[in-house]
Coordinates of N, CA and C in Angstrom, one line a residue:
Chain A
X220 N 131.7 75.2 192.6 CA 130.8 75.1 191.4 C 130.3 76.5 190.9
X221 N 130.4 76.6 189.4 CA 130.2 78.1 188.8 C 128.7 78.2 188.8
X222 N 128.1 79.3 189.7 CA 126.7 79.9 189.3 C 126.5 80.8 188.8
X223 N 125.4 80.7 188.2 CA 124.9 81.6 187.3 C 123.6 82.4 187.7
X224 N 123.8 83.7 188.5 CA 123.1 84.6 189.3 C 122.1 85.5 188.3
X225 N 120.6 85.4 188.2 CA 120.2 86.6 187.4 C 119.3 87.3 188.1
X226 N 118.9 88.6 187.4 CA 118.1 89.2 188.6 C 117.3 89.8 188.1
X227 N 116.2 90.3 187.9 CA 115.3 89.7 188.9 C 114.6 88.3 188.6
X228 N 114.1 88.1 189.3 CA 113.4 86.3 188.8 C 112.3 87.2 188.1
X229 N 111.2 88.1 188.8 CA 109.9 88.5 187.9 C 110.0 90.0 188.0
X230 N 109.4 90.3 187.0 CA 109.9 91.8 186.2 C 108.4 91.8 185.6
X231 N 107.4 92.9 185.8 CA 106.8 93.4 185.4 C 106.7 94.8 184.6
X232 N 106.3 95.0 183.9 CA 106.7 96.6 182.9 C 105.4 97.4 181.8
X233 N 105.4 98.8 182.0 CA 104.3 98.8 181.0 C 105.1 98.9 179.8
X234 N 104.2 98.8 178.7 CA 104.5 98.8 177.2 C 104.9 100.7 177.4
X235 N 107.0 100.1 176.4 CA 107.3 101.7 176.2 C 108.3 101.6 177.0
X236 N 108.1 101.4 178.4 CA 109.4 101.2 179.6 C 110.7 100.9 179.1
X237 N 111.8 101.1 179.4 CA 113.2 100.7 179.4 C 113.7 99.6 180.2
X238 N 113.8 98.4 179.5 CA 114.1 97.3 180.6 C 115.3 96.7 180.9
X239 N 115.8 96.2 182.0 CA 117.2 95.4 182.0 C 117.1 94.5 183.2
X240 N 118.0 93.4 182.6 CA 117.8 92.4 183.2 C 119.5 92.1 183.3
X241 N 119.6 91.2 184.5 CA 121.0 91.5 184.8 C 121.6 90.2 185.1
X242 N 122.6 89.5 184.9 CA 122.9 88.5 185.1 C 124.5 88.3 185.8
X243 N 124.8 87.6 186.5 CA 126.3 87.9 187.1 C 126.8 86.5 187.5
X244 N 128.2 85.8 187.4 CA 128.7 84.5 187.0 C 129.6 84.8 188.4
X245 N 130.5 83.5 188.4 CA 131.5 83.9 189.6 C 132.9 83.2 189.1
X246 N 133.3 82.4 187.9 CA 134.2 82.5 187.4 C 134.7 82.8 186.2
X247 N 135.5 82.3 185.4 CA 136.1 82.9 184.3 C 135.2 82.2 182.9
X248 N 134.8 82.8 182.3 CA 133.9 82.1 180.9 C 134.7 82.3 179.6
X249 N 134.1 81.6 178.6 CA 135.0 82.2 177.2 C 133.4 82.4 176.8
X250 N 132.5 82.8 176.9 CA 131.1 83.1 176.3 C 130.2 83.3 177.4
X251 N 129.3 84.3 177.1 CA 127.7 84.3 177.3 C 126.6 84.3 176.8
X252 N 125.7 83.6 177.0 CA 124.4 83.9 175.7 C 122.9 84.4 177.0
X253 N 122.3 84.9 176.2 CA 121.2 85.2 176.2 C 120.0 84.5 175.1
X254 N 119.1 84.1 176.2 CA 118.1 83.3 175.2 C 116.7 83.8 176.0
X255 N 116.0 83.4 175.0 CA 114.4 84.0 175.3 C 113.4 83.0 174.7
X256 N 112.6 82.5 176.1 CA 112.2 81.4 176.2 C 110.6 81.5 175.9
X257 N 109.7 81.7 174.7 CA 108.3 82.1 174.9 C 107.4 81.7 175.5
X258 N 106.2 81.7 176.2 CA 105.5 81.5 176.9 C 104.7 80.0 176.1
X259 N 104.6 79.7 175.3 CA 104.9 78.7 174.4 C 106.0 77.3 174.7
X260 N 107.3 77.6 174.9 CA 108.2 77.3 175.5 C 109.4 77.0 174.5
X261 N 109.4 77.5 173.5 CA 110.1 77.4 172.4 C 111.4 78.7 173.3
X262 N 112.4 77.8 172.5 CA 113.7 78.7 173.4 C 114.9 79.2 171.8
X263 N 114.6 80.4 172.4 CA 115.7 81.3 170.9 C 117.1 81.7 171.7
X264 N 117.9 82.0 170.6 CA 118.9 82.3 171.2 C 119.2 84.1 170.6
X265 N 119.1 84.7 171.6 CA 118.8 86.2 171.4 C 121.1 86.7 171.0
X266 N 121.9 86.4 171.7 CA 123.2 86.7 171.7 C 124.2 85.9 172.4
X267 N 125.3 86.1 171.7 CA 126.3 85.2 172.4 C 127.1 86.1 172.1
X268 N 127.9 86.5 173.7 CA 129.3 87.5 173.1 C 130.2 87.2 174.8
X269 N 131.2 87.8 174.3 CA 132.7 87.2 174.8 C 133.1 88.6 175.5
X270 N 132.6 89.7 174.9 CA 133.3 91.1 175.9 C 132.4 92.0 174.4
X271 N 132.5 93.3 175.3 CA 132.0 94.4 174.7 C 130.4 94.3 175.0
X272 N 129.4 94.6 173.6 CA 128.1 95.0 173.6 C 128.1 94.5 172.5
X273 N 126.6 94.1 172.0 CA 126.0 93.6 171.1 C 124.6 94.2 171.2
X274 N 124.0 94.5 169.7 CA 122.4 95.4 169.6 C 122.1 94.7 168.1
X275 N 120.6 94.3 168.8 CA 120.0 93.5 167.5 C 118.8 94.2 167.4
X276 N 117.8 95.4 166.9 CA 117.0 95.9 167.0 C 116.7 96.7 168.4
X277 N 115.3 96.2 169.4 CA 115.7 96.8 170.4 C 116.0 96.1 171.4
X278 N 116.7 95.0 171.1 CA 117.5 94.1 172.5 C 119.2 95.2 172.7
X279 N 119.8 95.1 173.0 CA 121.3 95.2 173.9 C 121.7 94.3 174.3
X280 N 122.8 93.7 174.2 CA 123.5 93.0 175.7 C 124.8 93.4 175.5
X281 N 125.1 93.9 176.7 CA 126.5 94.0 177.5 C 127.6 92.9 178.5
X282 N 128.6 93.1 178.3 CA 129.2 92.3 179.2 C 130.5 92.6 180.0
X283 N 130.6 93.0 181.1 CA 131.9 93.0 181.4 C 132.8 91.7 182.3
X284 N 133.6 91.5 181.5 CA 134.8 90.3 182.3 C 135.1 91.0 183.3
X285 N 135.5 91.9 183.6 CA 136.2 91.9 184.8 C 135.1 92.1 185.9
X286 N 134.3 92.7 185.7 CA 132.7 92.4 187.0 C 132.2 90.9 186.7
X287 N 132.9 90.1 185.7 CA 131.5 89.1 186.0 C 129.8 89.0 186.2
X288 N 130.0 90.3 184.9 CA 128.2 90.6 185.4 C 127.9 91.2 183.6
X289 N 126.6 91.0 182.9 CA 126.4 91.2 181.8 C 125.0 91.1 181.8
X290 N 124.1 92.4 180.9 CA 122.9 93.2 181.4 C 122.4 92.9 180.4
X291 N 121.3 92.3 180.2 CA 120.0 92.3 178.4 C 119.2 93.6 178.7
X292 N 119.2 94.7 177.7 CA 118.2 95.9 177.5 C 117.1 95.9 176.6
X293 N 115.8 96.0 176.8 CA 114.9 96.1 176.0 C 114.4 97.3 176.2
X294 N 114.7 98.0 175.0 CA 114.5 99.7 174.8 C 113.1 99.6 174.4
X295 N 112.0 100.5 174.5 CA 110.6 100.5 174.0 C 110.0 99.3 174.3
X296 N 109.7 98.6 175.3 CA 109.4 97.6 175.3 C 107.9 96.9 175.1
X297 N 107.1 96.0 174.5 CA 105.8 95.5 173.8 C 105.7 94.3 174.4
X298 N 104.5 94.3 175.0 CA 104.0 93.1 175.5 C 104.6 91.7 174.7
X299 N 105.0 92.1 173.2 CA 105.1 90.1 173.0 C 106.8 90.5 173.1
X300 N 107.0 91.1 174.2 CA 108.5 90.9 174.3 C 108.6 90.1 176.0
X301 N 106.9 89.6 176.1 CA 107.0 88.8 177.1 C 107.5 87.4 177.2
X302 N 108.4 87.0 178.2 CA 108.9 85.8 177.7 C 109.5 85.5 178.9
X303 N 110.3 84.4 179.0 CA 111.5 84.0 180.0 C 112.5 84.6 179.2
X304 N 113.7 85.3 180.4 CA 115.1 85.5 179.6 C 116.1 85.0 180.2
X305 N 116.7 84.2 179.6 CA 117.5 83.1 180.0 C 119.1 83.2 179.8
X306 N 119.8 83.6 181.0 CA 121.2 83.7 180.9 C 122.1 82.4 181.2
X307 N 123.1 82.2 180.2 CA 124.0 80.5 180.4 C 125.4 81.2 179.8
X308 N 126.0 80.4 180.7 CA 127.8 80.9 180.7 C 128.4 79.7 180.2
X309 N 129.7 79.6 179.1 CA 130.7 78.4 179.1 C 131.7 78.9 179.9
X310 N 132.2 78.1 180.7 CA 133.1 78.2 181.5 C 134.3 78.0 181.0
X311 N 135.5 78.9 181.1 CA 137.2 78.3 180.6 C 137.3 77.1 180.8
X312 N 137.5 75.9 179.6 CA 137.9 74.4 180.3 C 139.1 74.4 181.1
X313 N 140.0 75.8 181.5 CA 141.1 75.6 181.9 C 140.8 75.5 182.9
X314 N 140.0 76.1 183.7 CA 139.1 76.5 185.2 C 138.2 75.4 185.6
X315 N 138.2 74.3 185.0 CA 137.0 73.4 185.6 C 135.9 72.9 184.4
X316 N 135.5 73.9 183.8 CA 134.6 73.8 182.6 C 134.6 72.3 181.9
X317 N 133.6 71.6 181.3 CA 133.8 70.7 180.3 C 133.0 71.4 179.3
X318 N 133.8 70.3 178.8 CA 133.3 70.7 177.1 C 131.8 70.4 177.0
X319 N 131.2 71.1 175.9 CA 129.5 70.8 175.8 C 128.8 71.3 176.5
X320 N 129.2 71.9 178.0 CA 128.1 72.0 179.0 C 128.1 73.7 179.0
X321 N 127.3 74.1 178.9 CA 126.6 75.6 179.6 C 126.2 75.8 181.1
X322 N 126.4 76.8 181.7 CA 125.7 76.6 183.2 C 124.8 77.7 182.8
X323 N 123.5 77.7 183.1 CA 122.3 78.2 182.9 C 121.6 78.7 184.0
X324 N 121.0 80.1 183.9 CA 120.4 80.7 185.1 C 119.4 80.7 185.0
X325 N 118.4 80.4 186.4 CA 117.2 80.2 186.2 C 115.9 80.5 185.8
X326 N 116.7 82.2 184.7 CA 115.6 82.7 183.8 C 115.3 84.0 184.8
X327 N 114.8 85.4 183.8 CA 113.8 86.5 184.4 C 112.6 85.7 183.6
X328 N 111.5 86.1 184.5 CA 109.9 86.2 183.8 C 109.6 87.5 183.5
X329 N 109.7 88.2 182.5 CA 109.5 89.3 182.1 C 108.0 89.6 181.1
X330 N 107.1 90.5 182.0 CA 105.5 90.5 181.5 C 105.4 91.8 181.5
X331 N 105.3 92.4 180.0 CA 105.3 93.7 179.9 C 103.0 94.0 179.4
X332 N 102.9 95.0 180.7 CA 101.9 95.3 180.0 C 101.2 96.1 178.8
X333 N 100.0 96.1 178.3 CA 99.6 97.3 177.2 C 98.9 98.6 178.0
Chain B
X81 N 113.6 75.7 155.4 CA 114.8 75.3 157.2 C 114.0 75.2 158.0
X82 N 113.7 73.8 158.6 CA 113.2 73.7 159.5 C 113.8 73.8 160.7
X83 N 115.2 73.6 160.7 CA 116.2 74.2 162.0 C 116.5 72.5 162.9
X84 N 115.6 72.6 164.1 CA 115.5 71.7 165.0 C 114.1 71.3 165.3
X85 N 114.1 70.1 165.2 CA 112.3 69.2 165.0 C 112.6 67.9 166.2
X86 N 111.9 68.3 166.7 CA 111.5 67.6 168.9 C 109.9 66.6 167.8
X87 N 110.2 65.3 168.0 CA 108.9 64.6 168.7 C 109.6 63.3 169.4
X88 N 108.3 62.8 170.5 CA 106.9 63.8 170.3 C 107.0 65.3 170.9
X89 N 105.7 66.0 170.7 CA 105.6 67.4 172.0 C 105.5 66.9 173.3
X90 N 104.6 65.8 173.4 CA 104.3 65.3 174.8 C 103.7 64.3 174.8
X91 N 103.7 63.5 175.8 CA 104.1 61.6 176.3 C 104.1 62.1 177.7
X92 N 102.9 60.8 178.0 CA 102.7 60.2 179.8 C 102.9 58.7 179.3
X93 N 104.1 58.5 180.6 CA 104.5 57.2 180.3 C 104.1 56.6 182.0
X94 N 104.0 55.2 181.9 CA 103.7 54.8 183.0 C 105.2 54.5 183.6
X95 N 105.4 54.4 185.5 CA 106.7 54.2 185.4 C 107.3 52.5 185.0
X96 N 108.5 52.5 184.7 CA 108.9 51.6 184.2 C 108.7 51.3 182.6
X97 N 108.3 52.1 181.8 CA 108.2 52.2 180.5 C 109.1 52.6 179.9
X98 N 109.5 52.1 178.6 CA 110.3 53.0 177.8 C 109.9 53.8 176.8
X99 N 110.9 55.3 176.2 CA 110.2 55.5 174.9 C 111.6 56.5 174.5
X100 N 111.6 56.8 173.3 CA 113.0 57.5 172.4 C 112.3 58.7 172.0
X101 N 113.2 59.6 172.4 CA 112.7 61.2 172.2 C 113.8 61.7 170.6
X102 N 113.3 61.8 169.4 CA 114.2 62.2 168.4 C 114.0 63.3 168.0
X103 N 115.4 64.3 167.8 CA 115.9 65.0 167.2 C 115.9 65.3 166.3
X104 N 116.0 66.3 165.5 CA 116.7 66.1 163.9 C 116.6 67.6 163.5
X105 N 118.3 68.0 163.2 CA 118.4 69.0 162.8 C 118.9 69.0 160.9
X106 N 118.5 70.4 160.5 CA 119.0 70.3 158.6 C 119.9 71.4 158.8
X107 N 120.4 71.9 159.9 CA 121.7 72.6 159.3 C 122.7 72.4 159.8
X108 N 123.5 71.1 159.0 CA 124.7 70.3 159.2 C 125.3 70.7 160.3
X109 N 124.8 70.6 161.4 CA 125.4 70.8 163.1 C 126.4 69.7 163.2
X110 N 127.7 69.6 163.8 CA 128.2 68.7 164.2 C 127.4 68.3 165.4
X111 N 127.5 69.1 166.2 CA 127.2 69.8 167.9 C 125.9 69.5 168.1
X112 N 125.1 68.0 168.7 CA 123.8 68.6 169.1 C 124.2 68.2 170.4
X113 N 122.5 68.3 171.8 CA 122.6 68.4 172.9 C 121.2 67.9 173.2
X114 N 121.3 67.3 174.2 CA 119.5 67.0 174.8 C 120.0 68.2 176.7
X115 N 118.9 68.3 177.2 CA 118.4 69.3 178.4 C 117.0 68.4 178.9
X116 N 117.7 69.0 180.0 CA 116.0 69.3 180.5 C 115.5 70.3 181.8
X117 N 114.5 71.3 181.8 CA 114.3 72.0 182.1 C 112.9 71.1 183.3
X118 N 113.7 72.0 184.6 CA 112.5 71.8 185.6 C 112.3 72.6 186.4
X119 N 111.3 73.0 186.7 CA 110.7 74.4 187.4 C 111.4 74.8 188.4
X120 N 111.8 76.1 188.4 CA 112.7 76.4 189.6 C 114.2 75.8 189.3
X121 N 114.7 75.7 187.9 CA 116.0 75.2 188.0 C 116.4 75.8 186.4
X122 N 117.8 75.6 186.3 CA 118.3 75.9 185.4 C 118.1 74.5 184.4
X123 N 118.2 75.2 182.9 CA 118.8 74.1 181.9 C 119.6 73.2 182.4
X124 N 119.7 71.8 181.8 CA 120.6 71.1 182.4 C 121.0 70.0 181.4
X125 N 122.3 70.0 181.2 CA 122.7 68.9 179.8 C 122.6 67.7 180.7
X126 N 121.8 66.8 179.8 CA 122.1 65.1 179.7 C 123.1 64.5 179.1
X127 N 122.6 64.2 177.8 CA 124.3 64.2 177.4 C 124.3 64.7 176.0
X128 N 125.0 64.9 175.1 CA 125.6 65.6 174.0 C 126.8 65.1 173.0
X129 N 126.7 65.3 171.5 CA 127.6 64.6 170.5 C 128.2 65.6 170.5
X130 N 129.4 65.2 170.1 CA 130.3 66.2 169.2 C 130.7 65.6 167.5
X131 N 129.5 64.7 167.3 CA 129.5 64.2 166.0 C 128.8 62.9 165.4
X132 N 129.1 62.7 164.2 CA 128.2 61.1 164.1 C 128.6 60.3 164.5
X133 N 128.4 59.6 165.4 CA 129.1 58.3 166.2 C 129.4 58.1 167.5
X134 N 129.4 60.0 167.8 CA 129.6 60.2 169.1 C 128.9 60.4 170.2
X135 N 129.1 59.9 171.8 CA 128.0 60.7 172.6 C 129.1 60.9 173.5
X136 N 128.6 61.5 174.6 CA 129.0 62.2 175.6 C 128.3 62.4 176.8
X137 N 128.6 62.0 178.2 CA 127.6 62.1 179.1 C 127.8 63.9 179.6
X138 N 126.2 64.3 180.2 CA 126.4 66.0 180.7 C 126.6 65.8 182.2
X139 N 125.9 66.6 182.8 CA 125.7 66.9 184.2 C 124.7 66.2 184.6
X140 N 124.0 65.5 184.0 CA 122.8 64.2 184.4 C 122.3 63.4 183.6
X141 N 123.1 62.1 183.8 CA 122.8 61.3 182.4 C 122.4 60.1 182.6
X142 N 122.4 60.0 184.5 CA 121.7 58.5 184.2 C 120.1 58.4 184.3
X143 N 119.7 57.3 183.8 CA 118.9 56.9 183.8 C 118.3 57.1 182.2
X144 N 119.2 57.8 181.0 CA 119.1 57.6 180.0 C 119.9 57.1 179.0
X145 N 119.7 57.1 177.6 CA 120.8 56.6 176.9 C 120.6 57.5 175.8
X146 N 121.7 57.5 175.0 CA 121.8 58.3 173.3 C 122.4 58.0 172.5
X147 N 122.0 58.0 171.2 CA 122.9 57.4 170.0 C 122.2 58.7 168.7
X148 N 123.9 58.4 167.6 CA 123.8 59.3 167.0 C 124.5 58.7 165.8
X149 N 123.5 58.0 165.3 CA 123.5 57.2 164.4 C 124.2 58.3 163.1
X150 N 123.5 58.9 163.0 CA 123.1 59.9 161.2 C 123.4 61.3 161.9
X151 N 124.6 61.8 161.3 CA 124.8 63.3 162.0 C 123.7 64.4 162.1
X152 N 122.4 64.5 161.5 CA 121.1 64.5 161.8 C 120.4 64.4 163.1
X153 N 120.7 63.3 163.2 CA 119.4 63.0 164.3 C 120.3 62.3 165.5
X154 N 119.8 62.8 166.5 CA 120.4 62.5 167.9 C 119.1 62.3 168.8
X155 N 119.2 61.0 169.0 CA 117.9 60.3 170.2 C 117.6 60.4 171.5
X156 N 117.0 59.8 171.7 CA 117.1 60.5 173.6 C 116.6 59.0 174.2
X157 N 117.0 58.3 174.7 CA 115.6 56.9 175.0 C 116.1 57.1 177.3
X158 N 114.9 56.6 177.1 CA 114.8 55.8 178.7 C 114.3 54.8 178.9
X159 N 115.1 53.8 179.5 CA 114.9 52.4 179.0 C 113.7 52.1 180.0
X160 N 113.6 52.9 180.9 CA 112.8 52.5 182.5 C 112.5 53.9 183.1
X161 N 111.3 54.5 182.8 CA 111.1 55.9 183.1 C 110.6 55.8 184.5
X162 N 111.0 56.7 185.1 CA 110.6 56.7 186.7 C 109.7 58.1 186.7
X163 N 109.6 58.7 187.8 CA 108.3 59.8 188.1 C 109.5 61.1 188.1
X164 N 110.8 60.4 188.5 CA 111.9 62.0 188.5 C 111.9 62.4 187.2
X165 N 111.9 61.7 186.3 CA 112.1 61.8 184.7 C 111.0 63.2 184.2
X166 N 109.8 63.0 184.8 CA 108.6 64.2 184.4 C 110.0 65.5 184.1
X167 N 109.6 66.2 182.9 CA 110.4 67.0 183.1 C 110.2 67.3 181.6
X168 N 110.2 68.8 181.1 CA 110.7 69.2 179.9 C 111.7 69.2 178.5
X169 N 112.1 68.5 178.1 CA 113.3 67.7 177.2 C 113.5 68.6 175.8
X170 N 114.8 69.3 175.9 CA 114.9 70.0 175.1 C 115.9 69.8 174.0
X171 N 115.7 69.4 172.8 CA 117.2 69.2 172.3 C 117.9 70.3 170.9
X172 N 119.1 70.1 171.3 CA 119.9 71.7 170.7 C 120.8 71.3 169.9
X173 N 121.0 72.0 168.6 CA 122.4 72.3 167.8 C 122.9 73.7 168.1
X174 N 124.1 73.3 167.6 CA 125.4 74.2 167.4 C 126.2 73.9 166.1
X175 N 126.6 75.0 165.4 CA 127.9 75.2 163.9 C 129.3 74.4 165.2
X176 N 129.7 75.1 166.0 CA 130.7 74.5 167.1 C 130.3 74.4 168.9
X177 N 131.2 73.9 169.1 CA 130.5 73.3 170.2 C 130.5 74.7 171.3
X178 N 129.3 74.4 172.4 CA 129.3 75.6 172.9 C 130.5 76.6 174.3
X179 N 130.2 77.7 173.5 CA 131.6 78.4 174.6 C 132.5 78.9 172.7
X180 N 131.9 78.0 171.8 CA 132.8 78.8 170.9 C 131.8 79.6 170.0
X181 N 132.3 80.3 168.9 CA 131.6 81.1 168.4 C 130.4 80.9 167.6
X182 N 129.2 80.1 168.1 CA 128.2 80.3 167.7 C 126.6 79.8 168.3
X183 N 126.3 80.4 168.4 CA 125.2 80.2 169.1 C 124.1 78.6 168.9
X184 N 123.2 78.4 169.8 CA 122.8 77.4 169.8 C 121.2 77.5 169.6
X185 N 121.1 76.6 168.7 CA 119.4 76.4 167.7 C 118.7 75.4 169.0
X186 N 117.3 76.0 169.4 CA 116.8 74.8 170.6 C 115.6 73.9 169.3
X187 N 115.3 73.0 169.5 CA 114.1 72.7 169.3 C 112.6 73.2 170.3
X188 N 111.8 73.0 169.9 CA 110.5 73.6 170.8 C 110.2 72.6 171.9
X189 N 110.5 71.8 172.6 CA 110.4 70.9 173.9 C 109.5 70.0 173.4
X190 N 110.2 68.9 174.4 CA 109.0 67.7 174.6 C 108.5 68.0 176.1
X191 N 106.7 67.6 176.3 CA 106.6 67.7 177.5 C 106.1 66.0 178.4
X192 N 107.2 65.5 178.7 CA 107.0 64.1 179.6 C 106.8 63.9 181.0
X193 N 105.5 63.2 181.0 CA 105.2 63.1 182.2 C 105.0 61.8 182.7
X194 N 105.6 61.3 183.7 CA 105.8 59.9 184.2 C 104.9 60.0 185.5
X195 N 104.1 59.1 185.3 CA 102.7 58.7 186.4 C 103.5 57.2 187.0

């Protein structure tokens, strides 16, 4: 069964810090997303990508297929960039995968102070 | 655009009760999905359409049911809620289904608790 490894579970930071959060799978995917869960509990979806890097303001995410591992950066970081950050893989249906399902990791808690 | 609209937010049900958690997204998703989130665990699909008419069981689906009547709205019911059921209920669209190119809209949770 494909897990979905992230690290760290809790991450504290002052406001400003450079942050990353790191996530790592153990089989073959056609996607990753990144989602950010507010302390509220409303759940966004920050990226979804397949290979390379993606930058939306000051998030990042990277991903390499061949490590099976892909990193969310929050450059300058602000307290209300506190949140859960939530890594989920689709798995190749060739490899085991069904359709519809995401395997989802159990979140960083990420608490940036002022 | 309201996106994705969850009621209720939150329901205590006694066990053995039933009640229907509805969906409803406005940006013509084929793709929706119910979840549920429980402390110390990953998301987890229940079950999921790939369209009007359609349902699909996920990775934990019994003890509920789903219908998708109106490509809109996708329901969530428990016919007989038990105390394992307590749990966060989250329901999701997609433009395509997920793993393809597009990302997935959550609604903001229901929070259910079974006494």
């Amino acid at each position: 069964k494909n897990e979905v490894e992230q690290s760290p579970q809790n991450l504290t930071a002052q406001e400003g810090e450079f942050i990353t959060i790191n996530c790592s799978y153990s089989v073959g995917i056609s996607a990753l997303h990144w989602l950010q869960q507010h302390p509220g509990g409303g759940i966004v979806s920050l990226f979804m990508l397949s290979s390379g890097k993606k930058k939306h303001g000051r998030l990042i995410a990277t991903i390499n297929i061949q490590e099976k591992h892909s990193s969310l950066h929050i450059t300058a970081s602000h307290p209300r960039d506190s949140a859960v950050y939530i890594c989920a893989v689709s798995m190749n249906l060739g490899l085991g995968g069904s359709q519809g399902n995401l395997i989802f990791g159990k979140g960083t808690k990420l608490s940036v102070k002022p | 655009n309201a996106g994705v609209t969850q009621t209720p937010k939150f329901r205590v049900l006694k066990t053995g009760q039933s009640m229907t958690l509805l969906c409803a997204q406005d940006m013509n998703h084929e793709y929706m999905y119910w979840y549920r989130q429980d402390p110390g665990m990953g998301l987890r699909l229940i079950h999921y359409s790939v369209g009007e008419g359609t349902t699909a069981k996920g990775e934990v689906p019994d003890g509920y049911n789903v219908s998708r009547l109106k490509k809109q709205n996708f329901l969530l019911g428990l016919e007989s809620a038990a105390p394992s059921q307590t749990s966060v209920y989250f329901c999701a669209s997609s433009r395509h289904l997920t793993g393809g190119n597009s990302p997935l809209h959550f609604g903001n949770g229901t929070r259910l608790t079974v006494t």
